[in-house]
Short mmCIF file of C-alpha atoms and ligand atoms in Angstrom, two decimals:
data_model
loop_
_atom_site.label_atom_id
_atom_site.label_comp_id
_atom_site.label_asym_id
_atom_site.label_seq_id
_atom_site.Cartn_x
_atom_site.Cartn_y
_atom_site.Cartn_z
CA MET E 193 -7.48 17.21 -20.17
CA GLY E 194 -5.78 17.78 -23.52
CA ALA E 195 -7.29 18.78 -26.82
CA SER E 196 -10.34 16.56 -26.99
CA THR E 197 -12.76 17.38 -24.22
CA ASP E 198 -15.85 16.53 -26.26
CA TYR E 199 -17.58 13.40 -25.10
CA ASP E 200 -20.75 11.71 -26.31
CA VAL E 201 -21.46 10.08 -22.98
CA VAL E 202 -20.47 10.81 -19.38
CA ILE E 203 -20.59 7.87 -16.95
CA VAL E 204 -20.54 8.48 -13.21
CA GLY E 205 -18.68 5.70 -11.40
CA ALA E 206 -16.07 3.19 -12.58
CA GLY E 207 -17.58 0.07 -11.02
CA ILE E 208 -18.56 -3.01 -13.02
CA ALA E 209 -21.69 -1.28 -14.36
CA GLY E 210 -19.87 1.87 -15.46
CA ALA E 211 -16.84 0.02 -16.84
CA LEU E 212 -18.93 -2.45 -18.88
CA MET E 213 -21.05 0.35 -20.32
CA ALA E 214 -17.94 2.32 -21.21
CA ARG E 215 -16.35 -0.71 -22.86
CA GLU E 216 -19.43 -1.52 -24.93
CA LEU E 217 -19.96 2.10 -26.00
CA ALA E 218 -16.29 2.54 -26.86
CA ARG E 219 -16.36 -0.57 -29.04
CA GLN E 220 -19.04 1.21 -31.06
CA GLY E 221 -16.87 4.32 -31.43
CA VAL E 222 -18.64 6.37 -28.78
CA ARG E 223 -16.41 8.78 -26.82
CA VAL E 224 -16.86 8.29 -23.10
CA LEU E 225 -15.80 10.25 -20.04
CA ILE E 226 -15.93 8.38 -16.72
CA LEU E 227 -15.99 10.44 -13.53
CA GLU E 228 -14.92 8.31 -10.60
CA SER E 229 -15.02 9.62 -7.06
CA GLY E 230 -12.30 7.36 -5.67
CA PRO E 231 -8.63 6.87 -6.52
CA ARG E 232 -6.93 4.39 -8.80
CA ASP E 233 -4.84 1.50 -7.49
CA ARG E 234 -1.34 2.69 -8.28
CA ASP E 235 0.83 -0.18 -7.10
CA ASP E 236 -0.67 -3.38 -8.32
CA ARG E 237 -2.71 -4.08 -5.18
CA LYS E 238 0.43 -4.55 -3.04
CA SER E 239 -0.29 -1.81 -0.51
CA PHE E 240 -3.97 -2.85 -0.26
CA HIS E 241 -2.82 -6.40 0.45
CA GLU E 242 -0.33 -5.28 3.11
CA THR E 243 -2.99 -3.09 4.74
CA TYR E 244 -5.25 -6.14 4.87
CA LEU E 245 -2.57 -8.42 6.33
CA THR E 246 -1.59 -5.99 9.07
CA ALA E 247 -5.15 -5.02 10.07
CA THR E 248 -6.20 -6.49 13.42
CA ALA E 249 -9.86 -6.50 12.27
CA LYS E 250 -10.20 -7.92 8.76
CA LEU E 251 -13.46 -6.64 7.30
CA PRO E 252 -14.71 -6.11 3.72
CA ASN E 253 -13.60 -2.45 3.73
CA THR E 254 -10.26 -3.02 5.42
CA PRO E 255 -7.75 -2.78 2.56
CA TYR E 256 -9.21 0.28 0.89
CA PRO E 257 -9.27 4.03 1.39
CA PRO E 258 -10.58 6.00 3.18
CA TYR E 259 -8.88 4.15 6.04
CA TRP E 260 -11.41 4.84 8.69
CA HIS E 261 -12.95 1.65 10.04
CA GLY E 262 -13.96 2.18 13.58
CA ASN E 263 -16.26 4.16 15.73
CA ASP E 264 -13.92 7.04 16.36
CA PRO E 265 -16.37 9.78 17.31
CA ALA E 266 -13.75 12.41 16.53
CA HIS E 267 -13.79 11.34 12.90
CA ASP E 268 -16.05 13.47 10.76
CA PRO E 269 -16.98 11.73 7.48
CA ASN E 270 -18.03 15.10 6.13
CA GLU E 271 -14.33 15.84 6.00
CA GLU E 272 -13.86 13.04 3.46
CA ALA E 273 -14.44 13.97 -0.16
CA ALA E 274 -15.72 10.45 -0.78
CA PRO E 275 -16.60 8.58 2.41
CA ARG E 276 -18.43 5.27 2.33
CA PRO E 277 -20.32 3.05 4.77
CA MET E 278 -18.27 0.80 7.05
CA THR E 279 -18.94 -2.85 7.78
CA ALA E 280 -19.49 -2.03 11.45
CA MET E 281 -22.26 0.36 10.44
CA THR E 282 -24.21 -2.37 8.65
CA PHE E 283 -24.35 -4.33 11.89
CA ALA E 284 -25.37 -1.30 13.88
CA TRP E 285 -28.11 -0.20 11.50
CA PRO E 286 -31.50 -0.62 13.17
CA GLY E 287 -33.78 -3.42 11.93
CA LEU E 288 -37.05 -2.84 10.14
CA THR E 289 -39.22 -2.92 13.23
CA GLU E 290 -36.92 -0.55 15.04
CA PHE E 291 -36.99 1.61 11.97
CA GLN E 292 -40.75 1.94 12.15
CA LYS E 293 -40.62 2.43 15.89
CA TRP E 294 -38.16 5.28 15.55
CA ASN E 295 -39.79 6.96 12.61
CA GLY E 296 -40.84 9.81 14.83
CA SER E 297 -37.36 10.29 16.28
CA PRO E 298 -34.82 10.31 13.51
CA ALA E 299 -31.79 11.17 15.63
CA LYS E 300 -30.18 7.79 15.14
CA PHE E 301 -30.69 7.88 11.40
CA VAL E 302 -29.37 11.40 11.19
CA ALA E 303 -26.28 10.27 13.06
CA PHE E 304 -25.81 7.41 10.62
CA ASN E 305 -26.38 9.63 7.62
CA ARG E 306 -23.60 11.83 8.79
CA GLN E 307 -21.26 8.85 8.61
CA SER E 308 -22.39 7.61 5.23
CA TYR E 309 -22.42 8.94 1.75
CA LEU E 310 -25.60 6.94 1.25
CA THR E 311 -28.88 8.72 1.72
CA TYR E 312 -30.48 6.65 4.39
CA THR E 313 -33.62 8.59 5.24
CA THR E 314 -36.25 8.14 7.87
CA THR E 315 -38.71 7.28 5.10
CA THR E 316 -36.56 4.57 3.58
CA GLU E 317 -38.19 1.23 4.26
CA LEU E 318 -35.22 -0.90 3.29
CA PRO E 319 -31.90 0.82 3.85
CA PHE E 320 -28.96 -0.40 1.76
CA LEU E 321 -27.49 -2.79 4.27
CA SER E 322 -24.16 -3.39 2.70
CA THR E 323 -20.86 -1.72 2.03
CA TYR E 324 -19.33 -0.49 -1.19
CA GLU E 325 -15.98 0.75 -2.35
CA ARG E 326 -14.98 4.08 -3.80
CA MET E 327 -12.24 3.33 -6.24
CA ALA E 328 -11.68 2.72 -9.90
CA GLY E 329 -13.09 -0.81 -10.08
CA GLY E 330 -15.71 -0.13 -7.43
CA THR E 331 -17.25 -2.74 -5.17
CA THR E 332 -15.98 -5.73 -7.16
CA TRP E 333 -12.69 -5.10 -5.35
CA HIS E 334 -14.31 -6.79 -2.37
CA TRP E 335 -17.13 -8.83 -3.90
CA LEU E 336 -17.09 -12.60 -3.43
CA GLY E 337 -17.52 -13.44 -7.10
CA THR E 338 -20.69 -15.53 -6.82
CA SER E 339 -22.25 -15.18 -10.26
CA LEU E 340 -25.80 -16.50 -10.23
CA ARG E 341 -28.38 -15.89 -12.94
CA PHE E 342 -31.84 -14.70 -12.08
CA THR E 343 -34.60 -17.30 -12.33
CA GLU E 344 -37.75 -16.98 -14.44
CA ARG E 345 -39.72 -16.11 -11.34
CA ASP E 346 -37.42 -13.18 -10.52
CA PHE E 347 -38.84 -11.54 -13.64
CA LYS E 348 -42.43 -12.24 -12.59
CA MET E 349 -42.44 -11.26 -8.95
CA GLU E 350 -45.87 -9.67 -8.96
CA SER E 351 -47.71 -12.39 -10.86
CA THR E 352 -45.93 -15.19 -8.95
CA TYR E 353 -45.75 -13.79 -5.43
CA GLY E 354 -47.84 -10.60 -5.45
CA GLN E 355 -44.67 -8.65 -4.56
CA LEU E 356 -42.71 -5.94 -6.38
CA VAL E 357 -43.29 -5.79 -10.16
CA ASP E 358 -43.21 -7.95 -13.28
CA TRP E 359 -40.40 -7.03 -15.66
CA PRO E 360 -41.19 -6.23 -19.32
CA ILE E 361 -38.43 -8.67 -20.38
CA THR E 362 -37.99 -12.39 -19.85
CA LEU E 363 -35.03 -14.50 -18.83
CA THR E 364 -34.78 -16.14 -22.27
CA GLU E 365 -34.35 -12.73 -23.89
CA LEU E 366 -31.31 -12.19 -21.68
CA TYR E 367 -29.55 -15.50 -22.45
CA ASP E 368 -27.05 -13.83 -24.79
CA ASP E 369 -26.42 -10.99 -22.35
CA TYR E 370 -25.82 -13.41 -19.50
CA ALA E 371 -23.36 -15.32 -21.68
CA ARG E 372 -21.49 -12.08 -22.45
CA ALA E 373 -21.47 -11.04 -18.80
CA GLU E 374 -20.18 -14.46 -17.74
CA ASP E 375 -17.49 -14.18 -20.40
CA ALA E 376 -16.49 -10.66 -19.28
CA ILE E 377 -16.28 -11.70 -15.63
CA GLY E 378 -14.81 -15.12 -16.35
CA VAL E 379 -17.16 -17.48 -14.54
CA SER E 380 -16.18 -21.00 -13.46
CA ALA E 381 -19.05 -23.44 -13.13
CA ASP E 382 -20.47 -26.72 -14.39
CA VAL E 383 -23.68 -26.08 -16.25
CA GLY E 384 -24.79 -29.60 -15.25
CA ASP E 385 -24.70 -28.57 -11.56
CA GLN E 386 -26.91 -25.63 -12.32
CA ARG E 387 -29.30 -27.64 -14.52
CA ALA E 388 -29.84 -29.95 -11.56
CA LEU E 389 -31.73 -27.02 -10.04
CA GLU E 390 -34.16 -26.76 -12.99
CA PRO E 391 -36.94 -28.72 -11.27
CA TYR E 392 -37.01 -26.00 -8.62
CA LEU E 393 -35.91 -22.87 -10.47
CA GLY E 394 -36.97 -23.49 -14.06
CA PRO E 395 -34.61 -23.39 -17.03
CA GLN E 396 -31.81 -20.79 -16.85
CA PHE E 397 -29.61 -21.74 -19.81
CA PRO E 398 -30.11 -22.31 -23.54
CA ASN E 399 -29.26 -25.72 -24.99
CA GLY E 400 -25.56 -26.38 -25.37
CA TYR E 401 -24.45 -23.54 -23.08
CA GLU E 402 -21.11 -24.00 -21.33
CA TYR E 403 -19.53 -21.66 -18.79
CA PRO E 404 -16.19 -20.09 -19.76
CA MET E 405 -14.29 -22.31 -17.28
CA ARG E 406 -14.80 -25.60 -15.44
CA ARG E 407 -16.09 -25.38 -11.90
CA ILE E 408 -14.04 -24.77 -8.75
CA PRO E 409 -13.72 -28.12 -6.92
CA MET E 410 -15.63 -28.62 -3.67
CA SER E 411 -13.64 -28.20 -0.48
CA VAL E 412 -13.24 -30.98 2.08
CA SER E 413 -15.91 -29.37 4.26
CA ASP E 414 -18.28 -28.97 1.26
CA GLN E 415 -17.83 -32.65 0.50
CA ALA E 416 -18.52 -33.59 4.12
CA LEU E 417 -21.65 -31.43 4.15
CA ALA E 418 -22.85 -32.89 0.84
CA GLN E 419 -22.51 -36.38 2.29
CA THR E 420 -24.34 -35.46 5.47
CA LEU E 421 -27.22 -33.96 3.49
CA GLN E 422 -27.70 -37.09 1.39
CA GLY E 423 -31.06 -38.67 2.04
CA LEU E 424 -32.39 -35.67 3.97
CA GLN E 425 -35.48 -33.82 2.86
CA PHE E 426 -36.73 -30.30 3.39
CA ASP E 427 -40.29 -29.30 2.55
CA GLY E 428 -40.73 -32.63 0.71
CA GLN E 429 -37.69 -32.03 -1.49
CA ASP E 430 -34.47 -34.03 -1.50
CA MET E 431 -31.56 -31.97 -0.25
CA GLU E 432 -28.50 -31.73 -2.41
CA LEU E 433 -25.39 -29.55 -2.29
CA THR E 434 -24.40 -27.85 -5.56
CA CYS E 435 -21.55 -25.48 -6.40
CA THR E 436 -22.44 -21.88 -7.21
CA PRO E 437 -20.91 -20.29 -10.32
CA GLN E 438 -17.83 -18.30 -9.32
CA GLY E 439 -16.28 -15.22 -10.88
CA ARG E 440 -12.79 -16.53 -10.25
CA ASN E 441 -10.51 -18.46 -12.52
CA SER E 442 -10.27 -22.23 -12.40
CA GLU E 443 -7.52 -22.03 -15.03
CA TYR E 444 -5.18 -19.48 -16.53
CA ARG E 445 -7.37 -17.17 -18.65
CA ASN E 446 -6.85 -13.79 -20.28
CA GLY E 447 -3.59 -13.15 -18.46
CA ARG E 448 -4.92 -14.04 -15.00
CA PRO E 449 -3.94 -17.10 -12.95
CA ALA E 450 -6.14 -19.84 -11.53
CA CYS E 451 -7.37 -19.35 -7.96
CA GLN E 452 -4.68 -20.37 -5.49
CA GLY E 453 -7.03 -20.58 -2.56
CA ASN E 454 -5.84 -17.53 -0.64
CA SER E 455 -9.30 -17.60 0.93
CA SER E 456 -9.48 -13.81 1.08
CA CYS E 457 -11.76 -13.07 -1.91
CA ILE E 458 -13.60 -10.74 0.43
CA PRO E 459 -11.90 -8.31 0.72
CA ILE E 460 -8.98 -8.82 -1.67
CA CYS E 461 -7.62 -11.36 -4.10
CA PRO E 462 -3.86 -10.87 -3.98
CA ILE E 463 -3.34 -12.49 -7.39
CA GLN E 464 -6.43 -11.20 -9.25
CA ALA E 465 -7.71 -14.71 -9.90
CA LYS E 466 -11.03 -13.24 -8.82
CA TYR E 467 -12.58 -10.83 -11.29
CA ASP E 468 -12.71 -7.16 -10.46
CA ALA E 469 -13.86 -4.31 -12.66
CA THR E 470 -10.39 -2.77 -13.05
CA LEU E 471 -10.00 -5.43 -15.76
CA THR E 472 -13.03 -4.22 -17.73
CA LEU E 473 -11.97 -0.63 -17.13
CA GLN E 474 -8.56 -1.41 -18.68
CA GLU E 475 -10.28 -3.02 -21.68
CA ALA E 476 -12.48 0.06 -22.04
CA GLU E 477 -9.54 2.47 -21.77
CA SER E 478 -7.42 0.48 -24.22
CA THR E 479 -9.88 1.44 -27.00
CA ASN E 480 -8.68 5.05 -26.61
CA PHE E 481 -12.32 6.13 -26.63
CA VAL E 482 -12.57 6.22 -22.86
CA THR E 483 -11.07 8.75 -20.47
CA THR E 484 -11.35 8.16 -16.72
CA VAL E 485 -10.91 11.02 -14.28
CA THR E 486 -10.46 9.72 -10.73
CA GLN E 487 -11.03 11.55 -7.46
CA ALA E 488 -13.82 13.48 -9.19
CA VAL E 489 -17.04 13.46 -7.18
CA VAL E 490 -20.20 14.31 -9.07
CA SER E 491 -22.27 16.26 -6.59
CA ASP E 492 -25.21 17.49 -8.62
CA LEU E 493 -27.21 16.81 -11.77
CA ASP E 494 -29.19 19.69 -13.27
CA ILE E 495 -32.32 18.52 -14.99
CA ASP E 496 -33.95 21.02 -17.33
CA ALA E 497 -37.66 21.50 -18.03
CA ASN E 498 -37.61 18.75 -20.70
CA GLY E 499 -36.19 16.26 -18.25
CA GLN E 500 -32.74 16.43 -19.86
CA ARG E 501 -29.76 16.13 -17.60
CA ASN E 502 -27.62 18.85 -19.04
CA ALA E 503 -25.04 19.76 -16.47
CA ARG E 504 -23.40 18.47 -13.37
CA LYS E 505 -21.29 19.93 -10.65
CA LEU E 506 -17.97 18.43 -9.88
CA VAL E 507 -15.93 18.31 -6.73
CA MET E 508 -12.32 17.44 -7.45
CA PRO E 509 -10.22 17.24 -4.30
CA MET J 195 19.37 -5.40 9.44
CA SER J 196 17.86 -6.82 12.59
CA ILE J 197 19.90 -8.10 15.51
CA GLN J 198 20.61 -11.82 15.57
CA PRO J 199 18.56 -13.23 18.47
CA PRO J 200 20.41 -15.28 21.14
CA SER J 201 19.77 -19.02 20.96
CA ALA J 202 18.01 -18.84 24.35
CA PHE J 203 15.27 -16.82 22.61
CA PHE J 204 14.51 -19.73 20.28
CA ASP J 205 14.88 -22.37 23.00
CA LEU J 206 12.48 -20.54 25.32
CA SER J 207 10.07 -19.77 22.46
CA ALA J 208 10.04 -23.45 21.46
CA LEU J 209 9.27 -24.37 25.07
CA LEU J 210 6.42 -21.87 25.27
CA THR J 211 4.85 -22.54 21.87
CA GLY J 212 5.39 -26.27 21.29
CA PHE J 213 6.98 -25.63 17.89
CA THR J 214 10.50 -26.68 16.91
CA VAL J 215 13.44 -24.29 17.11
CA GLN J 216 13.90 -24.78 13.38
CA THR J 217 10.38 -23.58 12.59
CA LEU J 218 10.83 -20.52 14.79
CA GLU J 219 14.18 -19.68 13.23
CA PHE J 220 12.55 -19.91 9.85
CA ALA J 221 9.79 -17.50 10.93
CA GLN J 222 12.36 -15.09 12.41
CA GLN J 223 14.18 -15.13 9.08
CA SER J 224 11.11 -13.72 7.35
CA ALA J 225 9.79 -11.44 10.13
CA ASP J 226 11.79 -10.02 13.03
CA PHE J 227 9.83 -11.40 16.00
CA PHE J 228 12.73 -10.85 18.43
CA GLY J 229 13.58 -7.20 17.77
CA VAL J 230 10.05 -5.98 17.05
CA PHE J 231 8.74 -7.50 20.28
CA ASP J 232 11.18 -5.32 22.21
CA GLU J 233 10.23 -2.24 20.19
CA ILE J 234 6.49 -2.59 20.71
CA TYR J 235 6.09 -4.36 24.05
CA GLY J 236 8.69 -2.23 25.76
CA SER J 237 12.43 -2.52 25.83
CA GLY J 238 14.20 -4.58 28.50
CA HIS J 239 11.37 -7.01 29.26
CA MET J 240 12.66 -9.65 26.86
CA ALA J 241 16.17 -9.45 28.35
CA LYS J 242 14.69 -9.94 31.82
CA LEU J 243 12.63 -12.94 30.68
CA LEU J 244 15.66 -14.52 29.00
CA SER J 245 17.82 -14.04 32.10
CA VAL J 246 15.19 -15.82 34.23
CA TYR J 247 15.11 -18.62 31.64
CA ASP J 248 18.93 -18.84 31.60
CA ALA J 249 19.03 -19.09 35.39
CA HIS J 250 16.63 -22.09 35.29
CA VAL J 251 18.73 -23.75 32.59
CA GLN J 252 21.93 -23.17 34.59
CA ALA J 253 20.21 -24.73 37.62
CA GLY J 254 19.56 -27.83 35.51
CA ASP J 255 15.74 -27.63 35.71
CA ALA J 256 13.73 -29.85 33.36
CA PRO J 257 12.18 -27.99 30.39
CA ASN J 258 8.58 -28.57 31.49
CA ASP J 259 9.38 -27.28 34.98
CA ILE J 260 11.02 -24.18 33.50
CA GLY J 261 7.93 -23.52 31.39
CA LYS J 262 5.63 -23.90 34.39
CA ALA J 263 7.84 -21.75 36.62
CA ILE J 264 7.92 -18.92 34.09
CA LEU J 265 4.17 -19.00 33.49
CA ASP J 266 3.63 -18.87 37.26
CA ALA J 267 6.32 -16.23 37.89
CA GLY J 268 3.89 -13.34 38.21
CA SER J 269 4.35 -9.88 36.76
CA PRO J 270 6.38 -8.80 34.84
CA VAL J 271 8.14 -12.04 33.73
CA GLU J 272 4.95 -14.08 33.37
CA ASP J 273 3.24 -11.26 31.41
CA THR J 274 6.18 -10.96 29.05
CA ALA J 275 6.14 -14.72 28.44
CA ARG J 276 2.42 -14.68 27.68
CA ALA J 277 2.73 -11.67 25.37
CA LEU J 278 5.58 -13.44 23.55
CA MET J 279 3.45 -16.58 23.10
CA ALA J 280 0.61 -14.49 21.70
CA PHE J 281 3.04 -12.71 19.37
CA TRP J 282 4.36 -15.99 18.02
CA TYR J 283 0.89 -17.47 17.59
CA LEU J 284 -1.01 -14.46 16.27
CA GLY J 285 1.67 -12.11 14.97
CA GLN J 286 0.21 -9.35 17.09
CA VAL J 287 1.45 -7.59 20.18
CA ALA J 288 0.50 -4.53 22.24
CA PRO J 289 2.69 -2.25 24.36
CA LEU J 290 2.76 -3.43 27.99
CA ASN J 291 1.24 -0.18 29.26
CA ASP J 292 -1.27 0.19 26.38
CA PRO J 293 -2.83 -3.28 26.01
CA GLU J 294 -5.68 -2.10 23.74
CA ASN J 295 -3.23 -0.94 21.14
CA LEU J 296 -2.69 -4.32 19.41
CA GLN J 297 -0.47 -4.21 16.38
CA ILE J 298 0.45 -6.57 13.57
CA PRO J 299 3.83 -5.07 12.69
CA SER J 300 4.05 -6.42 9.13
CA GLY J 301 2.39 -8.72 6.65
CA ASN J 302 5.17 -11.23 7.26
CA HIS J 303 4.50 -11.32 11.02
CA TYR J 304 0.87 -12.10 10.20
CA ALA J 305 1.82 -14.73 7.62
CA GLN J 306 4.44 -16.45 9.82
CA ALA J 307 2.17 -16.57 12.90
CA LEU J 308 2.06 -20.11 14.29
CA VAL J 309 -1.72 -20.28 14.46
CA TRP J 310 -1.83 -21.11 10.75
CA ARG J 311 0.43 -24.09 11.27
CA ALA J 312 -1.53 -25.15 14.34
CA VAL J 313 -4.75 -25.28 12.31
CA GLN J 314 -2.90 -26.96 9.42
CA ALA J 315 -3.77 -24.17 7.01
CA HIS J 316 -2.25 -21.27 5.11
CA PRO J 317 -2.68 -17.71 6.33
CA THR J 318 -5.79 -16.06 4.93
CA GLY J 319 -4.56 -13.94 2.06
CA VAL J 320 -1.20 -15.73 1.69
CA SER J 321 -1.50 -19.10 -0.02
CA THR J 322 1.52 -21.09 -1.00
CA GLN J 323 -0.57 -23.89 -2.37
CA GLN J 324 -2.01 -24.75 -5.74
CA PHE J 325 -5.39 -24.60 -7.38
CA GLY J 326 -7.69 -27.24 -5.89
CA TYR J 327 -5.68 -28.08 -2.74
CA TRP J 328 -8.84 -27.48 -0.72
CA ALA J 329 -10.45 -30.60 -2.16
CA ASN J 330 -8.01 -32.77 -0.17
CA PRO J 331 -7.53 -33.08 3.59
CA PRO J 332 -4.59 -31.04 4.95
CA ALA J 333 -1.22 -32.64 5.66
CA PRO J 334 -0.85 -34.13 9.18
CA LEU J 335 -0.11 -31.74 12.07
CA ASN J 336 3.42 -33.10 12.48
CA ASP J 337 4.30 -31.72 9.05
CA TYR J 338 3.60 -28.22 10.35
CA LEU J 339 5.49 -28.27 13.63
C1 LIG X 181 -18.96 -7.85 0.77
C2 LIG X 181 -19.69 -7.90 -0.54
C3 LIG X 181 -19.73 -9.09 -1.27
C4 LIG X 181 -20.42 -9.16 -2.47
N1 LIG X 181 -20.43 -10.35 -3.15
C5 LIG X 181 -21.14 -10.45 -4.30
C6 LIG X 181 -21.21 -11.70 -5.01
O1 LIG X 181 -20.62 -12.69 -4.61
N2 LIG X 181 -21.95 -11.75 -6.14
C7 LIG X 181 -22.62 -10.64 -6.63
O2 LIG X 181 -23.26 -10.77 -7.68
N3 LIG X 181 -22.55 -9.46 -5.99
C8 LIG X 181 -21.85 -9.34 -4.84
N4 LIG X 181 -21.79 -8.14 -4.18
C9 LIG X 181 -22.46 -6.99 -4.78
C10 LIG X 181 -21.62 -6.41 -5.94
O3 LIG X 181 -20.27 -6.33 -5.55
C11 LIG X 181 -22.13 -5.01 -6.30
O4 LIG X 181 -23.50 -5.07 -6.53
C12 LIG X 181 -21.46 -4.49 -7.58
O5 LIG X 181 -20.06 -4.55 -7.50
C13 LIG X 181 -21.92 -3.06 -7.81
O6 LIG X 181 -21.38 -2.59 -9.01
P1 LIG X 181 -21.73 -1.15 -9.52
O7 LIG X 181 -20.86 -0.90 -10.71
O8 LIG X 181 -23.18 -1.02 -9.68
O9 LIG X 181 -21.35 -0.17 -8.31
P2 LIG X 181 -19.94 0.05 -7.56
O10 LIG X 181 -18.99 -1.04 -7.88
O11 LIG X 181 -20.23 0.35 -6.16
O12 LIG X 181 -19.35 1.31 -8.29
C14 LIG X 181 -19.85 2.58 -8.12
C15 LIG X 181 -18.71 3.54 -8.40
O13 LIG X 181 -19.24 4.84 -8.50
C16 LIG X 181 -18.43 5.74 -7.80
N5 LIG X 181 -19.30 6.83 -7.37
C17 LIG X 181 -20.35 6.75 -6.52
N6 LIG X 181 -20.89 7.98 -6.37
C18 LIG X 181 -20.18 8.83 -7.14
C19 LIG X 181 -20.26 10.23 -7.40
N7 LIG X 181 -21.18 10.99 -6.83
N8 LIG X 181 -19.37 10.79 -8.25
C20 LIG X 181 -18.42 10.03 -8.86
N9 LIG X 181 -18.31 8.70 -8.65
C21 LIG X 181 -19.17 8.11 -7.80
C22 LIG X 181 -17.87 4.93 -6.64
O14 LIG X 181 -16.67 5.47 -6.20
C23 LIG X 181 -17.70 3.54 -7.27
O15 LIG X 181 -16.39 3.36 -7.80
C24 LIG X 181 -21.08 -8.02 -2.98
C25 LIG X 181 -21.03 -6.82 -2.27
C26 LIG X 181 -20.35 -6.76 -1.06
C27 LIG X 181 -20.33 -5.47 -0.33
S1 LIG X 182 -6.76 -16.81 -4.95
FE1 LIG X 182 -7.85 -16.51 -3.02
S2 LIG X 182 -8.64 -14.50 -2.99
FE2 LIG X 182 -8.10 -15.04 -5.10
S3 LIG X 182 -9.96 -15.96 -5.90
FE3 LIG X 182 -8.80 -17.62 -5.06
S4 LIG X 182 -9.59 -17.86 -2.97
FE4 LIG X 182 -10.22 -15.85 -3.68
#
């Protein structure tokens, strides 16, 4: 790893969260080491794209390694250094009622755990029912790009609905952070569309806010649906179709093209019109304050008596 | 370099799929439907199918009658014809004696599959159109045949 192996901060995982943190820290002169369990894309997404095109079942995981997608009982995920849950598994995962029913007999959960790097346990009430990717760039490789803000009520769940907790921060305090996140991702939306939701959701934007790019136009079927909904009511409210903010380009921006409508955002945008965190990772690394080591699985954190995490174990295949 | 398919291959394929010979030749240019079918489905079956087709043509049968006769011919000619139609439409084919083992031989086979034209759309993951095309109705079906 060369001469300088002193780092101020170690980040586990090069997804959007890890990459953004690394970028922000590096901009302040902090030396960062990122340990990423998966590989890097080494040929400009071409082989991922070809894998997607030639797959007979096109699922969110399809283009990306490890290339195990089925129910092959001979496959042992424990043999993978960095396995991850498959789309098929999310369908097969038992529902909440089944979960309670089977609490006494965990065989099914144990079987699933063996196939997943996630710790689904028999005491978990809400298992993580989604997939994720193990690669530099993380799950944004196959995210859709929908970039919604939280509403005021999301921060006051307990006082509004008697569920979960109230946050110690408010939406208005996060306005600047949302603006920076929407800039980093590159979000296309019309703030007027979103303001139309204020009567239901409360304010979500400061005065004068504009998204980085204009909105993505509605498709023919969206337009038809919008027309059909006109004049209909649900729960005493007029129904209206609005566009959601999208983390994909509606124009050429920062070296990336406008969306061409490949219609494959999940699982792969062949032209990177859709944001993925490899972009932020590149920005972070270009500061020269960030080193990323890929195919490095963090397997343990040692926490000392003072609650300090002071060591970790590494598996590097 | 793939082998140049005989013209009977395109004529029969046009009969079976409803697309023009020109469209099929264009697809073959980008993905070898002729040679790869033989490789995956099993060698010799295509030659047999084409000889049956040629015999009907020599006998002066009308195109629609030839199509019907082939699709009613029973195994193996009928099966080969149906597998060929599926290959043209979906870009995927399985070996005759291993029908579960469906394969899309290349990204170009997937992209050139006729189903995209039939639904007047681009292949998912391979757009040749421009930003915002989705806001307008697609071109008429005839433009895709
Ligand atoms: C199909 C799909 C569609 C989605 N669409 C949207 C959407 O439209 N809008 C939206 O807001 N969200 C969407 N999401 C959710 C969103 O993609 C994720 O929440 C987000 O990408 C997670 O980012 P992250 O950085 O927290 O984690 P990840 O991107 O998952 O990154 C975690 C990284 O850590 C690495 N890692 C994990 N464990 C270890 C270890 N032990 N050692 C070393 N490295 C490790 C992994 O390899 C990975 O690269 C979608 C998700 C899915 C699955
Ligand atoms: S080009 Fe395609 S995959 Fe990329 S953002 Fe647009 S619709 Fe999604």
